[in-house]
mmCIF file of C-alpha atoms and ligand atoms in Angstrom:
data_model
loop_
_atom_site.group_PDB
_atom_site.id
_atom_site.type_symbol
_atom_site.label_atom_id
_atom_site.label_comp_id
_atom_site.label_asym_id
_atom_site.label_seq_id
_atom_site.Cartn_x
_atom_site.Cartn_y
_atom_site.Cartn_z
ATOM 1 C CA UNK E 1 -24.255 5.199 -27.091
ATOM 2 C CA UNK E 2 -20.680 5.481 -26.750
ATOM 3 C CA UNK E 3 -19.045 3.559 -23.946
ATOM 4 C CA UNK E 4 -16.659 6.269 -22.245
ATOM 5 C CA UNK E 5 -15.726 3.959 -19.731
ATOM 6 C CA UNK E 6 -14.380 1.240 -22.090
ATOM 7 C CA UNK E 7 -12.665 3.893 -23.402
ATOM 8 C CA UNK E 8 -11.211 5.146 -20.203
ATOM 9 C CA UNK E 9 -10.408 1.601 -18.382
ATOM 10 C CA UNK E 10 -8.595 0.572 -22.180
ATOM 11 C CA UNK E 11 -6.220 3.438 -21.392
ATOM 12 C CA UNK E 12 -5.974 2.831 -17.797
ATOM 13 C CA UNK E 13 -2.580 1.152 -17.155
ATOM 14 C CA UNK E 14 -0.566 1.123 -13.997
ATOM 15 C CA UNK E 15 2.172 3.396 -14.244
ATOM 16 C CA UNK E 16 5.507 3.549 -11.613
ATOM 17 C CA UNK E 17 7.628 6.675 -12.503
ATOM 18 C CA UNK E 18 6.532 9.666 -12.677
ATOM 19 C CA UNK E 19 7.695 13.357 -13.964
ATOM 20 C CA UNK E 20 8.438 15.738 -11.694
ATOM 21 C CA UNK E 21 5.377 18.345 -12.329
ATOM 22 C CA UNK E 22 3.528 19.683 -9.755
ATOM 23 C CA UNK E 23 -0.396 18.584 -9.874
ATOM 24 C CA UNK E 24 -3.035 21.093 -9.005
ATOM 25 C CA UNK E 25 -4.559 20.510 -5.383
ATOM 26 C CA UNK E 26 -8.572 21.425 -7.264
ATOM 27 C CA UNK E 27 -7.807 17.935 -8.945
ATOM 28 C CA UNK E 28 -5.828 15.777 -6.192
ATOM 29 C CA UNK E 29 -9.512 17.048 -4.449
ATOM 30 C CA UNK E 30 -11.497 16.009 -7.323
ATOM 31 C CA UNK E 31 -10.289 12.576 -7.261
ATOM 32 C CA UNK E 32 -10.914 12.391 -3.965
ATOM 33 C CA UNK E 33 -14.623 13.388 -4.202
ATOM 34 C CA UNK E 34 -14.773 10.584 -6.981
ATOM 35 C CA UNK E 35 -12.724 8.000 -4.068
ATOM 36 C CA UNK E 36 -16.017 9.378 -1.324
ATOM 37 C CA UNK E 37 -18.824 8.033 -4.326
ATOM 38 C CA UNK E 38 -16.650 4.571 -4.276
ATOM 39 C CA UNK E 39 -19.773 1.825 -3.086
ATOM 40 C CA UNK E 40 -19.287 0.197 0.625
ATOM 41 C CA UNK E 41 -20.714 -2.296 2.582
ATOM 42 C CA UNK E 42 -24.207 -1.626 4.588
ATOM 43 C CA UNK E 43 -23.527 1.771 3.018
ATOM 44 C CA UNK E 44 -21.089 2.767 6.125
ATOM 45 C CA UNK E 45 -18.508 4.490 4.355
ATOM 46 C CA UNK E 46 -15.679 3.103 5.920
ATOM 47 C CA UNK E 47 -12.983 3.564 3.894
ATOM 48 C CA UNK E 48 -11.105 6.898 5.131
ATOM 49 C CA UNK E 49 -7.754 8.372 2.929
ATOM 50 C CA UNK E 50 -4.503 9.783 3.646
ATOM 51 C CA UNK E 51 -3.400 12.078 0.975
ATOM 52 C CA UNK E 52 0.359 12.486 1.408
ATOM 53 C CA UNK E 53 2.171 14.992 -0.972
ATOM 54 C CA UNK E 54 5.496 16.010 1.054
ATOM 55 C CA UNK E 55 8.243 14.191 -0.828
ATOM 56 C CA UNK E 56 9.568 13.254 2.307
ATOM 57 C CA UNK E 57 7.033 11.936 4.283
ATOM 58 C CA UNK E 58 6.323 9.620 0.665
ATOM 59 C CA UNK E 59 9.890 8.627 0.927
ATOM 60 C CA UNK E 60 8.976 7.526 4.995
ATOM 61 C CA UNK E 61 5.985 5.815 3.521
ATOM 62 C CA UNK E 62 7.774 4.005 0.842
ATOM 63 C CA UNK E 63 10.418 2.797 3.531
ATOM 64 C CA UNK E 64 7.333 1.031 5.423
ATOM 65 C CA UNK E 65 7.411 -1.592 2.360
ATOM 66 C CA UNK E 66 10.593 -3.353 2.435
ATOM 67 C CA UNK E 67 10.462 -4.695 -1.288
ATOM 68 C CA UNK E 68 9.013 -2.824 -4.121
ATOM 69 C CA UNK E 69 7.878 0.226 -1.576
ATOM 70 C CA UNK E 70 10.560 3.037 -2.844
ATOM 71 C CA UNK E 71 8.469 2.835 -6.514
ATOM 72 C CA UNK E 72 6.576 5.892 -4.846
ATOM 73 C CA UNK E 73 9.429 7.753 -4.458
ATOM 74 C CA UNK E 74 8.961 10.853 -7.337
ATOM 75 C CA UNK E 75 4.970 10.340 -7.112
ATOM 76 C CA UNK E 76 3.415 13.644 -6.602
ATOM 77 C CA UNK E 77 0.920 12.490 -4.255
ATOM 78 C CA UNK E 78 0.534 9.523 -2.418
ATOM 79 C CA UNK E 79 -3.151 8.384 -1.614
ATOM 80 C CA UNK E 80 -2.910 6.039 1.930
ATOM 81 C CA UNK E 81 -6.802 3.893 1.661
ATOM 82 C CA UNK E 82 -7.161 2.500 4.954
ATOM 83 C CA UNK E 83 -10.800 0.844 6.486
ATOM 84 C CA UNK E 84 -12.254 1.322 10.128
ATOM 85 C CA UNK E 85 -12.134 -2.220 10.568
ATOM 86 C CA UNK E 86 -12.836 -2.135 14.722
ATOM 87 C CA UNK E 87 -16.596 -2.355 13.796
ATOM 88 C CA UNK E 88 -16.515 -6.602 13.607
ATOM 89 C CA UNK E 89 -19.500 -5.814 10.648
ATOM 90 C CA UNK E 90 -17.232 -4.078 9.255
ATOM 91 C CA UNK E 91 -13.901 -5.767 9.293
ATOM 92 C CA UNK E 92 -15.804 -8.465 7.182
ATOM 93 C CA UNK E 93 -15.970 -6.356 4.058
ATOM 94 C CA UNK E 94 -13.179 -4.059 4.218
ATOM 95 C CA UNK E 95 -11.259 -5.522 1.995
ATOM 96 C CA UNK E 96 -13.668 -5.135 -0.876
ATOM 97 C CA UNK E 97 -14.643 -1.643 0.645
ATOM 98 C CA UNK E 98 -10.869 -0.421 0.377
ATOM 99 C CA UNK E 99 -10.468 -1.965 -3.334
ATOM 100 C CA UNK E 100 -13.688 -0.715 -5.078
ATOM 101 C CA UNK E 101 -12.580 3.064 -3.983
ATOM 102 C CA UNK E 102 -9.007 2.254 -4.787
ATOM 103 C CA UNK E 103 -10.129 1.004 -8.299
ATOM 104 C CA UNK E 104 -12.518 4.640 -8.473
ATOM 105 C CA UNK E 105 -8.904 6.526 -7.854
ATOM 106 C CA UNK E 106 -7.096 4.265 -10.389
ATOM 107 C CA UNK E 107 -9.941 5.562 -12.962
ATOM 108 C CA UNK E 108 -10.090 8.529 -12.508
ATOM 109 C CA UNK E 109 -6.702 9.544 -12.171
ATOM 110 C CA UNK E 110 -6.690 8.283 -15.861
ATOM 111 C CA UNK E 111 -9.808 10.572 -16.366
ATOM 112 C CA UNK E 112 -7.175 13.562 -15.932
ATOM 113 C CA UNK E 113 -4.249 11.433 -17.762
ATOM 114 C CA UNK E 114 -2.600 11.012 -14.619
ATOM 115 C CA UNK E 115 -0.338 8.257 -14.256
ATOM 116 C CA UNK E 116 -1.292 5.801 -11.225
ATOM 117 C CA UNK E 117 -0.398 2.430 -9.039
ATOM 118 C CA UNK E 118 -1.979 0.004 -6.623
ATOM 119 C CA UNK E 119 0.879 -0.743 -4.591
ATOM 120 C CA UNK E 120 -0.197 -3.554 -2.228
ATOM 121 C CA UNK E 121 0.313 -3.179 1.905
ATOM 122 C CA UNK E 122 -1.932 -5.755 3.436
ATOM 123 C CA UNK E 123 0.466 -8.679 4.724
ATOM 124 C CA UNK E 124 3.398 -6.844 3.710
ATOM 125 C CA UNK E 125 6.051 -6.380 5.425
ATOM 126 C CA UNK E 126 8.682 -3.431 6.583
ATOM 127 C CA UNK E 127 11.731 -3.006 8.631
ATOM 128 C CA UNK E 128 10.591 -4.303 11.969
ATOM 129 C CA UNK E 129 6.550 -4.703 11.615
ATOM 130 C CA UNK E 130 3.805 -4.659 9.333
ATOM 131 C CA UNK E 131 3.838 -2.463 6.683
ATOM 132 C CA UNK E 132 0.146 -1.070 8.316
ATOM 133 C CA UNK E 133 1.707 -1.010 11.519
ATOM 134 C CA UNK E 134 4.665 1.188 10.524
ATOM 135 C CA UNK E 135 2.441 3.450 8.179
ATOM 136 C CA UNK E 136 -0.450 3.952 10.587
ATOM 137 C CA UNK E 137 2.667 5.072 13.337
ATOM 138 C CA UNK E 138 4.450 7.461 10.409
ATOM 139 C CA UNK E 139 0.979 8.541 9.833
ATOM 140 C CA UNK E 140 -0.502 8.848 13.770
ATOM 141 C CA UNK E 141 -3.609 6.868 12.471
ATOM 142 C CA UNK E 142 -5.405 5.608 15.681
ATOM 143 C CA UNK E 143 -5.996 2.184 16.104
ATOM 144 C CA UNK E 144 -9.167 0.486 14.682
ATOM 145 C CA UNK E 145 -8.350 0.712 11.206
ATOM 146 C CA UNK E 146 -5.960 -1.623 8.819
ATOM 147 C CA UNK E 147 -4.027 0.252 5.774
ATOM 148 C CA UNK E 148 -4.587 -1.649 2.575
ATOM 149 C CA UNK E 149 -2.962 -0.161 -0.260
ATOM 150 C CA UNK E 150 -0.465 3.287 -1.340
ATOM 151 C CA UNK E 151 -2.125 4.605 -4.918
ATOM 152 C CA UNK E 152 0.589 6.882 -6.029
ATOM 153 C CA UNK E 153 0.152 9.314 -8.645
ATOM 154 C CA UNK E 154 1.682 11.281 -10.798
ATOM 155 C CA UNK E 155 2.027 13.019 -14.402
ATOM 156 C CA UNK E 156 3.214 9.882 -16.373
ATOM 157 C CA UNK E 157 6.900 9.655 -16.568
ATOM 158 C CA UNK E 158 6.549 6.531 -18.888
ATOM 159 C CA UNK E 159 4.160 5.574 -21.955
ATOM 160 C CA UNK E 160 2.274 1.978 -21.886
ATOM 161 C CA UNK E 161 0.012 0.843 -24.638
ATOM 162 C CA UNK E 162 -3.438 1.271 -23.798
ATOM 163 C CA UNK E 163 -4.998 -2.387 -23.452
ATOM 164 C CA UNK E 164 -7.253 -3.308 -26.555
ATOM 165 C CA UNK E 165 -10.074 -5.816 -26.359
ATOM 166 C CA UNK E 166 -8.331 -8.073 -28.143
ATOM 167 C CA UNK E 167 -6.237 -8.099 -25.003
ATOM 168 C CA UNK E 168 -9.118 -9.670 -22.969
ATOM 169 C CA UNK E 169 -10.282 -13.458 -23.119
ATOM 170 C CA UNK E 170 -13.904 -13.236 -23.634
ATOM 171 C CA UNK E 171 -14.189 -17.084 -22.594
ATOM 172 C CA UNK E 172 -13.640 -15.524 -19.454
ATOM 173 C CA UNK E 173 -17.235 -14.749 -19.243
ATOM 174 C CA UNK E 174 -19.787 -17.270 -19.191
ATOM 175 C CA UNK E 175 -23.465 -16.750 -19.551
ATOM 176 C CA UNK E 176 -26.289 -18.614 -17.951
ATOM 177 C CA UNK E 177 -24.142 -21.787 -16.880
ATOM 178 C CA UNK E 178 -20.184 -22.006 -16.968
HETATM 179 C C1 FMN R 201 -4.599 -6.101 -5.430
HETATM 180 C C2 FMN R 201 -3.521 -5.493 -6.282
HETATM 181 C C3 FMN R 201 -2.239 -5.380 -5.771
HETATM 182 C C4 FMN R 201 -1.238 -4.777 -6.542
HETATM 183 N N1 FMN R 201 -0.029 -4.576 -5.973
HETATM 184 C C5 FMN R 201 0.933 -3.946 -6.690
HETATM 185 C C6 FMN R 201 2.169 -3.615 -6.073
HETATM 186 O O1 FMN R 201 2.385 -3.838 -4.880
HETATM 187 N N2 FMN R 201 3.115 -3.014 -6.849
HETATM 188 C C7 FMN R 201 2.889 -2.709 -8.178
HETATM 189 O O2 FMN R 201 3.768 -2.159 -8.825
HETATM 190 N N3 FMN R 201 1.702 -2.993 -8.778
HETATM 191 C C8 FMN R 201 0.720 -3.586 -8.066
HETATM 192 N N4 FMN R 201 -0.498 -3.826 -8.631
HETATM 193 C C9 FMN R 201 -0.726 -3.478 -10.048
HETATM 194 C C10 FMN R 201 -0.757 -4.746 -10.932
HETATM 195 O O3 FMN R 201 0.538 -5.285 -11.001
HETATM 196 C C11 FMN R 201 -1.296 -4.374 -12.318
HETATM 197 O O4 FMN R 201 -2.604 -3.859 -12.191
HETATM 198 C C12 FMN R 201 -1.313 -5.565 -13.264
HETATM 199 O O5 FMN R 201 -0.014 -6.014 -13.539
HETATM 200 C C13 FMN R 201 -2.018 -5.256 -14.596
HETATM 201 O O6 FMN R 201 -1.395 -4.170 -15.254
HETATM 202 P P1 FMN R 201 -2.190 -2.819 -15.627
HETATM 203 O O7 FMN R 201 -2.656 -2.216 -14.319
HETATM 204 O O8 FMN R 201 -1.192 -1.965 -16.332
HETATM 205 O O9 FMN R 201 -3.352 -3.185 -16.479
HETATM 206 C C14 FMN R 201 -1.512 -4.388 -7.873
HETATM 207 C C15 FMN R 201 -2.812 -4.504 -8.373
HETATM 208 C C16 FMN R 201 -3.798 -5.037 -7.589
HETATM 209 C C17 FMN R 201 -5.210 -5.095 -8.137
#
């Protein structure tokens, strides 16, 4: 049996600029339907999305990171993942909860050859607060839940070379004992 998504995570790279084309809201929703199938803890779907495509309101966003967040400038959409984390059950996992949809989005933006980026918020910083403080303000996100990352995404305005296994360590996985 082939192994599509060997195939699809060798290609997967994270990309930062981005052309200028407009991408088609039927598949900005269809990644978002894969980000809702994501796994989360005690199966309470915490993990809740912004999806920001007006250029300016990504420009506000990318202000709220004071280094490295203007790389999402040109993005066409900008994907906010943010947890509930009120819930004290909840706030224990939402870490994982936020990563393992962001990783989904990663994938299958490649799925459409869309070029994508993790680009990190938790204990970041911006001009005067937290980078999840200033984005959940821009963003009137009410309180009870902690921003963790920006995926931006965007027809790929540069080329990487797809990973190859050779790329990988296999000592890195042990079997049985380490
Ligand atoms: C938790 C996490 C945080 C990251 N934060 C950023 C970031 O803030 N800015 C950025 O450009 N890339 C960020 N990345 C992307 C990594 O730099 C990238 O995945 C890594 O260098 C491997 O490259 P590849 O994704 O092309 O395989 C982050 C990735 C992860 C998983």
């Amino acid at each position: 049996m082939e192994n599509q998504l060997l195939e699809l995570t060798l290609k997967r790279r994270s990309v930062r600029r981005y052309k200028s084309t407009k991408i088609d809201d039927r598949i900005i929703d269809e990644i978002m339907k894969v980000a809702l199938t994501a796994p989360t803890s005690f199966g309470h779907k915490a993990v809740e999305f912004v999806v920001v495509r007006e250029q300016k309101r990504i420009r506000e966003l990318g202000v709220c990171k004071s280094l490295g967040g203007s790389q999402i400038n040109g993005a066409d959409t900008v994907v906010v993942t943010m947890v509930r984390t009120a819930d004290e059950r909840q706030s224990e996992f939402w870490i994982e909860d936020g990563a393992i949809a962001s990783t989904y989005i990663l994938l299958v933006a490649e799925q459409y050859n869309l070029g994508a980026c993790w680009v990190h918020i938790r204990n970041r910083t911006g001009n005067r607060k937290t980078s999840d403080e200033e984005i959940r303000k821009l963003l009137g996100v009410p309180t009870g839940y902690t921003v963790l990352n920006l995926i931006a995404i965007g027809e790929k305005g540069e080329l990487k070379s797809p990973h190859t296994e050779d790329d990988f360590d296999k000592c890195l996985v042990h079997y049985e004992t380490f």
